[in-house]
Protein backbone atom coordinates (compact mmCIF):
# COMPACT_ATOMS: atom_id res chain seq x y z
CA UNK A 1 -19.77 -75.27 86.03
CA UNK A 2 -23.48 -74.95 86.74
CA UNK A 3 -25.83 -77.00 84.65
CA UNK A 4 -29.51 -76.53 83.83
CA UNK A 5 -30.40 -79.03 86.48
CA UNK A 6 -28.58 -77.25 89.31
CA UNK A 7 -30.29 -74.47 91.36
CA UNK A 8 -27.34 -72.12 90.78
CA UNK A 9 -28.13 -72.14 87.07
CA UNK A 10 -31.61 -70.63 87.55
CA UNK A 11 -31.63 -66.89 88.07
CA UNK A 12 -34.32 -64.52 89.29
CA UNK A 13 -36.34 -64.40 86.09
CA UNK A 14 -37.68 -60.88 86.10
CA UNK A 15 -34.32 -59.01 85.91
CA UNK A 16 -33.23 -61.28 83.02
CA UNK A 17 -36.49 -60.83 81.15
CA UNK A 18 -36.52 -57.09 81.77
CA UNK A 19 -32.95 -56.77 80.49
CA UNK A 20 -33.71 -58.72 77.30
CA UNK A 21 -36.76 -56.62 76.53
CA UNK A 22 -34.81 -53.43 77.22
CA UNK A 23 -32.12 -54.56 74.81
CA UNK A 24 -34.79 -54.59 72.06
CA UNK A 25 -36.92 -51.45 72.59
CA UNK A 26 -38.99 -52.25 69.54
CA UNK A 27 -40.50 -55.24 71.32
CA UNK A 28 -41.79 -52.97 74.09
CA UNK A 29 -43.03 -50.55 71.44
CA UNK A 30 -44.94 -53.37 69.78
CA UNK A 31 -46.50 -54.40 73.08
CA UNK A 32 -47.79 -50.83 73.57
CA UNK A 33 -49.32 -50.93 70.08
CA UNK A 34 -51.14 -54.15 70.92
CA UNK A 35 -52.35 -52.72 74.26
CA UNK A 36 -53.61 -49.58 72.53
CA UNK A 37 -55.65 -51.77 70.24
CA UNK A 38 -57.12 -53.64 73.22
CA UNK A 39 -55.01 -56.79 72.92
CA UNK A 40 -52.57 -58.54 75.22
CA UNK A 41 -49.05 -59.52 74.04
CA UNK A 42 -46.65 -61.86 75.88
CA UNK A 43 -43.28 -63.45 75.32
CA UNK A 44 -43.76 -67.20 75.63
CA UNK A 45 -42.04 -70.59 75.68
CA UNK A 46 -38.40 -71.09 74.88
CA UNK A 47 -37.31 -67.43 75.05
CA UNK A 48 -38.67 -67.14 78.60
CA UNK A 49 -37.07 -70.41 79.66
CA UNK A 50 -33.72 -69.40 78.17
CA UNK A 51 -33.86 -65.98 79.84
CA UNK A 52 -34.50 -67.65 83.22
CA UNK A 53 -31.54 -69.94 82.59
CA UNK A 54 -29.45 -67.00 81.39
CA UNK A 55 -28.86 -68.85 78.10
CA UNK A 56 -28.23 -66.87 74.90
CA UNK A 57 -31.20 -66.77 72.53
CA UNK A 58 -32.37 -64.67 69.64
CA UNK A 59 -35.90 -66.02 69.23
CA UNK A 60 -38.93 -63.78 69.85
CA UNK A 61 -41.92 -66.10 70.18
CA UNK A 62 -44.94 -64.08 71.16
CA UNK A 63 -48.55 -64.96 71.94
CA UNK A 64 -51.53 -62.62 71.88
CA UNK A 65 -55.26 -62.41 72.47
CA UNK A 66 -55.57 -60.80 69.02
CA UNK A 67 -56.87 -62.90 66.15
CA UNK A 68 -54.51 -63.21 63.10
CA UNK A 69 -56.31 -60.48 61.09
CA UNK A 70 -56.13 -58.16 64.16
CA UNK A 71 -52.43 -58.92 64.54
CA UNK A 72 -51.92 -57.88 60.92
CA UNK A 73 -53.79 -54.62 61.56
CA UNK A 74 -51.49 -53.79 64.49
CA UNK A 75 -48.36 -54.67 62.49
CA UNK A 76 -49.45 -52.56 59.49
CA UNK A 77 -47.21 -49.49 59.26
CA UNK A 78 -44.87 -50.82 62.02
CA UNK A 79 -43.22 -53.92 60.62
CA UNK A 80 -40.84 -53.80 57.67
CA UNK A 81 -42.33 -57.03 56.40
CA UNK A 82 -45.00 -59.57 57.41
CA UNK A 83 -45.95 -63.06 56.23
CA UNK A 84 -48.85 -65.36 57.04
CA UNK A 85 -47.65 -68.88 56.13
CA UNK A 86 -48.70 -70.00 59.62
CA UNK A 87 -52.09 -68.33 59.47
CA UNK A 88 -54.01 -71.61 59.77
CA UNK A 89 -52.29 -72.14 63.17
CA UNK A 90 -52.82 -68.53 64.15
CA UNK A 91 -49.26 -67.40 63.51
CA UNK A 92 -48.22 -64.21 61.76
CA UNK A 93 -44.51 -63.53 61.14
CA UNK A 94 -42.93 -60.11 61.10
CA UNK A 95 -39.58 -58.43 60.66
CA UNK A 96 -38.53 -55.09 62.12
CA UNK A 97 -34.95 -54.23 61.24
CA UNK A 98 -32.90 -57.30 62.09
CA UNK A 99 -35.44 -58.70 64.55
CA UNK A 100 -37.76 -61.48 63.40
CA UNK A 101 -40.89 -62.23 65.44
CA UNK A 102 -43.59 -64.84 65.41
CA UNK A 103 -46.87 -63.83 66.93
CA UNK A 104 -49.49 -66.56 67.57
CA UNK A 105 -53.05 -66.20 68.77
CA UNK A 106 -53.95 -67.96 72.04
CA UNK A 107 -54.89 -71.51 71.12
CA UNK A 108 -56.77 -74.46 72.54
CA UNK A 109 -55.87 -77.21 70.10
CA UNK A 110 -57.72 -80.50 69.63
CA UNK A 111 -55.95 -83.37 67.93
CA UNK A 112 -57.18 -86.13 65.63
CA UNK A 113 -55.67 -89.33 67.17
CA UNK A 114 -54.78 -90.58 63.67
CA UNK A 115 -52.86 -87.39 62.73
CA UNK A 116 -50.31 -85.06 64.27
CA UNK A 117 -51.95 -82.04 62.66
CA UNK A 118 -54.07 -80.18 65.27
CA UNK A 119 -57.54 -78.84 64.70
CA UNK A 120 -56.89 -75.25 65.65
CA UNK A 121 -59.28 -73.46 67.97
CA UNK A 122 -58.42 -70.00 69.16
CA UNK A 123 -58.49 -69.38 72.88
CA UNK A 124 -59.37 -66.39 75.03
CA UNK A 125 -56.84 -66.43 77.84
CA UNK A 126 -53.11 -66.89 78.36
CA UNK A 127 -53.37 -69.62 80.97
CA UNK A 128 -55.35 -71.78 78.58
CA UNK A 129 -52.78 -71.30 75.85
CA UNK A 130 -49.98 -72.32 78.19
CA UNK A 131 -51.79 -75.54 79.10
CA UNK A 132 -51.26 -76.79 75.54
CA UNK A 133 -47.47 -76.31 75.63
CA UNK A 134 -45.25 -79.37 75.63
CA UNK A 135 -43.52 -79.04 79.01
CA UNK A 136 -43.87 -76.91 82.12
CA UNK A 137 -40.48 -75.29 81.48
CA UNK A 138 -41.89 -74.02 78.20
CA UNK A 139 -45.34 -73.17 79.64
CA UNK A 140 -44.28 -69.80 81.03
CA UNK A 141 -44.97 -66.37 79.64
CA UNK A 142 -44.00 -62.75 80.29
CA UNK A 143 -46.73 -60.19 79.86
CA UNK A 144 -44.96 -57.38 78.11
CA UNK A 145 -47.29 -54.52 79.03
CA UNK A 146 -47.22 -55.12 82.77
CA UNK A 147 -43.90 -56.92 83.17
CA UNK A 148 -45.54 -59.92 84.84
CA UNK A 149 -44.23 -63.49 84.75
CA UNK A 150 -47.05 -65.99 84.26
CA UNK A 151 -46.10 -69.46 85.49
CA UNK A 152 -49.31 -71.48 86.21
CA UNK A 153 -47.59 -74.88 85.95
CA UNK A 154 -44.53 -74.19 88.17
CA UNK A 155 -42.06 -74.12 85.34
CA UNK A 156 -39.59 -72.10 87.40
CA UNK A 157 -39.65 -74.78 90.11
CA UNK A 158 -39.03 -77.48 87.55
CA UNK A 159 -36.11 -75.48 86.07
CA UNK A 160 -34.62 -75.26 89.55
CA UNK A 161 -35.05 -78.98 90.02
CA UNK A 162 -33.92 -79.83 86.48
CA UNK A 163 -37.08 -81.87 85.96
CA UNK A 164 -39.02 -82.29 82.75
CA UNK A 165 -42.80 -82.49 83.27
CA UNK A 166 -45.90 -81.83 81.14
CA UNK A 167 -48.49 -79.15 82.04
CA UNK A 168 -51.30 -81.74 81.73
CA UNK A 169 -51.17 -85.50 82.12
CA UNK A 170 -48.23 -86.85 80.14
CA UNK A 171 -50.36 -89.46 78.33
CA UNK A 172 -52.81 -86.76 77.26
CA UNK A 173 -50.03 -84.48 76.12
CA UNK A 174 -48.24 -87.17 74.09
CA UNK A 175 -51.48 -88.50 72.68
CA UNK A 176 -52.26 -85.01 71.41
CA UNK A 177 -48.79 -84.58 69.91
CA UNK A 178 -46.55 -87.69 69.84
CA UNK A 179 -43.53 -85.64 68.63
CA UNK A 180 -43.32 -84.30 72.19
CA UNK A 181 -41.83 -87.66 73.20
CA UNK A 182 -38.90 -86.95 70.84
CA UNK A 183 -38.70 -83.42 72.22
CA UNK A 184 -38.41 -84.84 75.78
CA UNK A 185 -35.27 -86.72 74.73
CA UNK A 186 -33.99 -83.61 72.93
CA UNK A 187 -34.38 -81.43 76.10
CA UNK A 188 -32.65 -84.08 78.13
CA UNK A 189 -29.71 -83.84 75.74
CA UNK A 190 -29.79 -80.02 75.36
CA UNK A 191 -30.49 -78.88 78.92
CA UNK A 192 -29.45 -81.76 81.15
CA UNK A 193 -32.98 -82.23 82.52
CA UNK A 194 -34.24 -85.45 84.10
CA UNK A 195 -37.67 -86.55 82.87
CA UNK A 196 -40.25 -87.11 85.54
CA UNK A 197 -41.28 -90.74 86.14
CA UNK A 198 -44.71 -90.16 84.59
CA UNK A 199 -43.10 -88.70 81.44
CA UNK A 200 -40.86 -91.79 81.04
CA UNK A 201 -43.75 -94.16 81.68
CA UNK A 202 -45.94 -92.36 79.17
CA UNK A 203 -43.19 -92.51 76.54
CA UNK A 204 -42.77 -96.24 77.20
CA UNK A 205 -46.48 -97.07 77.02
CA UNK A 206 -47.18 -94.82 74.00
CA UNK A 207 -44.07 -95.35 71.89
CA UNK A 208 -46.05 -96.64 68.93
CA UNK A 209 -47.84 -93.27 68.67
CA UNK A 210 -44.65 -91.84 67.13
CA UNK A 211 -45.47 -93.80 63.99
CA UNK A 212 -48.02 -91.18 62.92
CA UNK A 213 -45.37 -88.41 62.86
CA UNK A 214 -43.81 -87.61 59.51
CA UNK A 215 -40.23 -88.77 58.89
CA UNK A 216 -39.13 -85.23 58.31
CA UNK A 217 -40.31 -84.07 61.70
CA UNK A 218 -38.71 -87.08 63.44
CA UNK A 219 -35.44 -86.37 61.57
CA UNK A 220 -35.50 -82.69 62.62
CA UNK A 221 -35.88 -83.60 66.31
CA UNK A 222 -33.23 -86.32 66.03
CA UNK A 223 -30.84 -83.77 64.53
CA UNK A 224 -31.42 -81.30 67.36
CA UNK A 225 -30.80 -84.11 69.86
CA UNK A 226 -27.59 -85.23 68.15
CA UNK A 227 -26.28 -81.67 67.92
CA UNK A 228 -26.94 -81.06 71.64
CA UNK A 229 -24.14 -80.95 74.20
CA UNK A 230 -25.00 -84.37 75.68
CA UNK A 231 -26.71 -86.50 73.01
CA UNK A 232 -25.94 -89.76 74.84
CA UNK A 233 -28.49 -88.98 77.57
CA UNK A 234 -31.26 -88.25 75.07
CA UNK A 235 -30.50 -91.30 72.96
CA UNK A 236 -30.52 -93.49 76.06
CA UNK A 237 -34.04 -92.22 76.91
CA UNK A 238 -35.24 -93.02 73.40
CA UNK A 239 -33.81 -96.58 73.63
CA UNK A 240 -35.06 -97.28 77.14
CA UNK A 241 -38.62 -96.16 76.35
CA UNK A 242 -38.82 -98.10 73.07
CA UNK A 243 -39.13 -95.02 70.86
CA UNK A 244 -35.79 -95.74 69.19
CA UNK A 245 -37.25 -99.10 68.14
CA UNK A 246 -39.68 -97.11 66.01
CA UNK A 247 -37.48 -94.31 64.62
CA UNK A 248 -33.90 -95.70 64.71
CA UNK A 249 -34.16 -99.47 65.33
CA UNK A 250 -30.55 -100.10 64.35
CA UNK A 251 -29.41 -98.42 67.58
CA UNK A 252 -31.23 -100.60 70.21
CA UNK A 253 -30.40 -103.68 68.08
CA UNK A 254 -26.76 -103.22 69.15
CA UNK A 255 -27.49 -103.89 72.84
CA UNK A 256 -27.11 -107.66 72.61
CA UNK A 257 -23.96 -107.67 70.45
CA UNK A 258 -20.36 -108.03 71.51
CA UNK A 259 -17.32 -106.38 69.99
CA UNK A 260 -14.92 -108.88 68.45
CA UNK A 261 -11.85 -107.23 69.97
CA UNK A 262 -13.31 -106.40 73.43
CA UNK A 263 -15.92 -109.04 74.11
CA UNK A 264 -16.70 -107.66 77.56
CA UNK A 265 -18.02 -104.49 75.88
CA UNK A 266 -21.52 -104.05 74.69
CA UNK A 267 -21.55 -102.66 71.18
CA UNK A 268 -24.44 -100.33 72.05
CA UNK A 269 -22.48 -98.82 74.91
CA UNK A 270 -19.36 -98.77 72.69
CA UNK A 271 -21.19 -96.83 69.97
CA UNK A 272 -22.39 -94.17 72.43
CA UNK A 273 -18.87 -93.84 73.74
CA UNK A 274 -17.50 -93.46 70.21
CA UNK A 275 -20.10 -90.68 69.66
CA UNK A 276 -18.90 -88.87 72.79
CA UNK A 277 -15.24 -89.27 71.79
CA UNK A 278 -15.95 -88.02 68.30
CA UNK A 279 -17.65 -84.89 69.77
CA UNK A 280 -14.51 -84.26 71.82
CA UNK A 281 -12.49 -84.28 68.56
CA UNK A 282 -14.83 -82.08 66.51
CA UNK A 283 -12.54 -79.05 66.75
CA UNK A 284 -10.53 -80.72 63.93
CA UNK A 285 -13.45 -80.47 61.48
CA UNK A 286 -14.49 -77.38 59.60
CA UNK A 287 -15.27 -74.49 61.98
CA UNK A 288 -14.99 -76.77 64.96
CA UNK A 289 -18.69 -76.58 65.79
CA UNK A 290 -21.14 -79.46 66.11
CA UNK A 291 -20.87 -81.62 63.01
CA UNK A 292 -23.93 -83.70 62.19
CA UNK A 293 -22.13 -85.97 59.71
CA UNK A 294 -19.48 -87.17 62.13
CA UNK A 295 -22.04 -87.58 64.93
CA UNK A 296 -24.27 -89.72 62.76
CA UNK A 297 -21.31 -91.72 61.48
CA UNK A 298 -20.06 -92.32 65.02
CA UNK A 299 -23.47 -93.46 66.19
CA UNK A 300 -24.10 -95.76 63.24
CA UNK A 301 -20.63 -97.09 62.48
CA UNK A 302 -21.24 -100.54 63.94
CA UNK A 303 -24.91 -101.09 62.98
CA UNK A 304 -23.85 -103.79 60.55
CA UNK A 305 -22.77 -106.12 63.42
CA UNK A 306 -26.20 -107.71 64.19
CA UNK A 307 -26.53 -108.79 60.52
CA UNK A 308 -23.00 -110.20 60.32
CA UNK A 309 -22.62 -111.94 63.72
CA UNK A 310 -21.27 -115.45 63.43
CA UNK A 311 -20.31 -117.90 66.18
CA UNK A 312 -17.16 -120.00 65.80
CA UNK A 313 -16.75 -123.49 67.18
CA UNK A 314 -14.53 -122.16 69.97
CA UNK A 315 -17.26 -119.83 71.13
CA UNK A 316 -15.75 -116.66 69.68
CA UNK A 317 -17.85 -114.21 67.75
CA UNK A 318 -17.01 -112.46 64.46
CA UNK A 319 -18.62 -109.64 62.54
CA UNK A 320 -16.85 -109.90 59.16
CA UNK A 321 -17.76 -107.18 56.62
CA UNK A 322 -19.96 -105.31 59.09
CA UNK A 323 -18.48 -102.12 57.70
CA UNK A 324 -19.91 -102.81 54.26
CA UNK A 325 -23.23 -104.07 55.60
CA UNK A 326 -23.38 -101.15 58.04
CA UNK A 327 -22.91 -98.63 55.24
CA UNK A 328 -25.89 -100.12 53.36
CA UNK A 329 -28.03 -100.05 56.51
CA UNK A 330 -27.01 -96.45 57.30
CA UNK A 331 -27.92 -95.40 53.76
CA UNK A 332 -31.32 -97.12 54.00
CA UNK A 333 -32.22 -95.67 57.40
CA UNK A 334 -31.11 -92.17 56.52
CA UNK A 335 -33.13 -92.19 53.28
CA UNK A 336 -36.18 -93.38 55.24
CA UNK A 337 -35.64 -90.33 57.51
CA UNK A 338 -35.51 -88.09 54.43
CA UNK A 339 -31.91 -86.94 54.84
CA UNK A 340 -30.32 -85.16 51.91
CA UNK A 341 -28.53 -87.33 49.39
CA UNK A 342 -25.28 -85.52 50.13
CA UNK A 343 -25.41 -86.28 53.86
CA UNK A 344 -26.54 -89.89 53.23
CA UNK A 345 -23.53 -90.52 51.00
CA UNK A 346 -21.12 -88.79 53.37
CA UNK A 347 -22.21 -90.76 56.44
CA UNK A 348 -22.48 -94.13 54.68
CA UNK A 349 -19.01 -93.59 53.20
CA UNK A 350 -17.56 -92.96 56.65
CA UNK A 351 -19.27 -96.10 58.05
CA UNK A 352 -17.86 -98.15 55.14
CA UNK A 353 -14.32 -96.83 55.72
CA UNK A 354 -14.23 -96.89 59.54
CA UNK A 355 -12.17 -100.14 59.63
CA UNK A 356 -9.81 -99.28 56.81
CA UNK A 357 -7.09 -98.07 59.17
CA UNK A 358 -7.07 -101.38 61.07
CA UNK A 359 -6.76 -103.35 57.83
CA UNK A 360 -3.17 -102.20 57.52
CA UNK A 361 -2.20 -103.52 60.95
CA UNK A 362 0.25 -101.67 63.16
CA UNK A 363 3.24 -101.90 60.88
CA UNK A 364 4.82 -99.45 58.51
CA UNK A 365 2.37 -98.17 55.90
CA UNK A 366 3.63 -98.22 52.33
CA UNK A 367 3.36 -95.10 50.22
CA UNK A 368 0.81 -96.97 48.10
CA UNK A 369 -1.36 -97.76 51.12
CA UNK A 370 -1.29 -94.12 52.23
CA UNK A 371 -2.29 -92.89 48.75
CA UNK A 372 -5.19 -95.35 48.57
CA UNK A 373 -6.40 -94.36 52.04
CA UNK A 374 -6.45 -90.72 51.05
CA UNK A 375 -8.06 -91.45 47.70
CA UNK A 376 -10.84 -93.56 49.23
CA UNK A 377 -11.60 -91.01 51.96
CA UNK A 378 -11.72 -88.13 49.51
CA UNK A 379 -13.36 -85.07 51.02
CA UNK A 380 -14.15 -87.00 54.20
CA UNK A 381 -10.51 -87.54 55.21
CA UNK A 382 -10.60 -85.28 58.27
CA UNK A 383 -13.86 -86.78 59.47
CA UNK A 384 -12.39 -90.25 58.92
CA UNK A 385 -9.43 -89.27 61.08
CA UNK A 386 -11.86 -88.27 63.86
CA UNK A 387 -14.02 -91.35 63.51
CA UNK A 388 -11.04 -93.77 63.53
CA UNK A 389 -9.53 -92.13 66.56
CA UNK A 390 -12.87 -92.06 68.38
CA UNK A 391 -13.44 -95.77 67.60
CA UNK A 392 -10.72 -96.76 70.11
CA UNK A 393 -12.52 -97.40 73.45
CA UNK A 394 -10.13 -99.96 74.84
CA UNK A 395 -9.33 -99.63 78.56
CA UNK A 396 -5.89 -101.23 77.90
CA UNK A 397 -3.64 -98.18 78.17
CA UNK A 398 -0.76 -99.77 76.25
CA UNK A 399 -3.01 -100.77 73.40
CA UNK A 400 -4.65 -97.36 73.33
CA UNK A 401 -1.25 -95.60 73.23
CA UNK A 402 -0.06 -97.96 70.46
CA UNK A 403 -3.15 -97.21 68.33
CA UNK A 404 -2.64 -93.49 68.98
CA UNK A 405 1.01 -93.67 67.86
CA UNK A 406 0.16 -95.66 64.76
CA UNK A 407 -2.50 -93.19 63.70
CA UNK A 408 -0.23 -90.25 64.48
CA UNK A 409 2.31 -91.86 62.17
CA UNK A 410 -0.32 -92.33 59.45
CA UNK A 411 -1.33 -88.66 59.59
CA UNK A 412 2.33 -87.67 59.46
CA UNK A 413 2.86 -89.80 56.36
CA UNK A 414 -0.24 -88.33 54.77
CA UNK A 415 1.15 -84.86 55.41
CA UNK A 416 4.52 -85.70 53.91
CA UNK A 417 3.09 -87.26 50.78
CA UNK A 418 0.47 -84.55 50.43
CA UNK A 419 3.23 -81.94 50.41
CA UNK A 420 5.28 -83.90 47.89
CA UNK A 421 2.53 -85.19 45.62
CA UNK A 422 -0.60 -83.14 46.20
CA UNK A 423 -2.55 -86.23 47.34
CA UNK A 424 -5.92 -84.42 47.32
CA UNK A 425 -5.62 -84.08 43.52
CA UNK A 426 -4.29 -87.50 42.59
CA UNK A 427 -4.77 -88.22 38.89
CA UNK A 428 -3.18 -90.75 36.48
CA UNK A 429 -0.01 -89.58 34.84
CA UNK A 430 -1.79 -89.58 31.43
CA UNK A 431 -5.22 -88.09 30.76
CA UNK A 432 -7.96 -89.47 28.56
CA UNK A 433 -6.86 -87.75 25.38
CA UNK A 434 -3.32 -89.03 25.80
CA UNK A 435 -4.59 -92.54 26.45
CA UNK A 436 -6.61 -92.50 23.21
CA UNK A 437 -3.70 -91.09 21.23
CA UNK A 438 -1.17 -93.61 22.54
CA UNK A 439 -3.46 -96.63 22.07
CA UNK A 440 -5.03 -95.38 18.83
CA UNK A 441 -8.58 -95.80 20.11
CA UNK A 442 -11.64 -93.60 20.36
CA UNK A 443 -13.86 -92.83 23.35
CA UNK A 444 -15.35 -95.88 24.98
CA UNK A 445 -15.09 -98.51 27.74
CA UNK A 446 -11.42 -99.25 26.95
CA UNK A 447 -10.44 -95.70 27.82
CA UNK A 448 -12.02 -96.03 31.27
CA UNK A 449 -10.25 -99.36 31.89
CA UNK A 450 -6.91 -97.81 30.88
CA UNK A 451 -7.57 -94.80 33.09
CA UNK A 452 -8.21 -97.02 36.10
CA UNK A 453 -5.04 -99.04 35.35
CA UNK A 454 -2.97 -95.86 35.33
CA UNK A 455 -4.63 -94.59 38.52
CA UNK A 456 -3.76 -97.86 40.32
CA UNK A 457 -0.22 -97.55 38.95
CA UNK A 458 -0.04 -94.02 40.29
CA UNK A 459 -1.16 -95.25 43.71
CA UNK A 460 1.43 -98.04 43.76
CA UNK A 461 4.48 -96.24 42.35
CA UNK A 462 3.77 -92.57 42.78
CA UNK A 463 4.22 -90.00 39.96
CA UNK A 464 5.98 -91.37 36.86
CA UNK A 465 7.64 -89.48 34.03
CA UNK A 466 5.36 -89.42 30.91
CA UNK A 467 7.60 -91.88 28.99
CA UNK A 468 7.48 -94.51 31.77
CA UNK A 469 3.73 -94.06 32.08
CA UNK A 470 3.44 -94.53 28.27
CA UNK A 471 5.54 -97.70 28.33
CA UNK A 472 3.48 -99.15 31.21
CA UNK A 473 0.23 -98.34 29.42
CA UNK A 474 1.39 -100.04 26.21
CA UNK A 475 2.55 -103.14 28.16
CA UNK A 476 -0.82 -103.35 29.89
CA UNK A 477 -2.62 -102.97 26.54
CA UNK A 478 -0.50 -105.68 24.92
CA UNK A 479 -1.10 -108.09 27.74
CA UNK A 480 -4.85 -107.34 27.60
CA UNK A 481 -4.92 -108.02 23.84
CA UNK A 482 -2.93 -111.27 24.14
């Protein structure tokens, strides 16, 4: 299968671009309206790149010589809706039918070195606008009126070579907009490109510049990288250039650690392998598409090891309770990156539970152990299945097969008990009202304690008839009062 870095993946751009424009006649109609008003209009950036690579894409990013107010005049009476939230950057949005477009005036930005926010200055020509783009493969445009491909920085050649370069000096580009260093890693992961030496060196020498970028923007780029087809390559670039030390320091911190079961394996390498293996199992989760929660959990599952490393007298290394510590660290890092509370709790829960399967050994699981496993996993049970299976990176075939059989058996047992007992809705055999009536007490702490006792009883013994549950509750209450 051809990749973005192979010449066979790069097509003659003009037929692809012409076909995409022909498939949306309204875009050509809009170009004629701009031309009639004395303005130029061009398709620019990612949509041009994706058309050249014959990748699917629905974005219509356009650039024009018209100023924002002139763009609005052209759109008046043509677009079904317009909006100007990006006006300060020269961008006017529009919708025509189901097609959404963003039209931005040519720009020649200047950046304050203390801020990522550019001081916008409108430009007068297309080539100047392209010079401020992040990479040469995105610094191409297609003049809609004349059907001309504009490629002043040899983006097509770089696509053919699978190389990621900047239109201007890399240090200047990244100094202007440090987030471009994160984008470099993202494009490595998304498109399989190899960054040019000067790009890597600039990232390495300017890594601290990422500190001025907001946590939200860093998070968004990290998400796009993680959801790409090959996130390992992008993450490796971030680690090797020192940028990960600034945005996700828990990841490079794993490079010096050793796994307690496979001491020849670097935990950093192990974590990236677990991520790849989790991706291979994603078809089991939801709609089978990229799942950010499982990818984050796989990447972060062992980040508690550096904090819990201990050396024994015999030279062995242990990482006791790294699951609990790792969950706390994952929660802290994800909150710093402004992830939603829901995703933070989901990922940290998976990190905390990732060793639970191994705690039961390789023997026969009791019904009680299976119920507790399901209860503790809750809504994350399927993701926990994926994470646990992915966490086996041993090269010992017999051991790998044994772990696989043991987990197959666990899932079979879960299925059997789920069918018999509705495990996903486990509740005590008596509810709160029944507890208060039997014990003759009102609402309060004691009801909660009794509820938890009955829930543990339910886990240990399975469903009980109401009379047996009542007798057990009264015995517990009597012993508590004694």
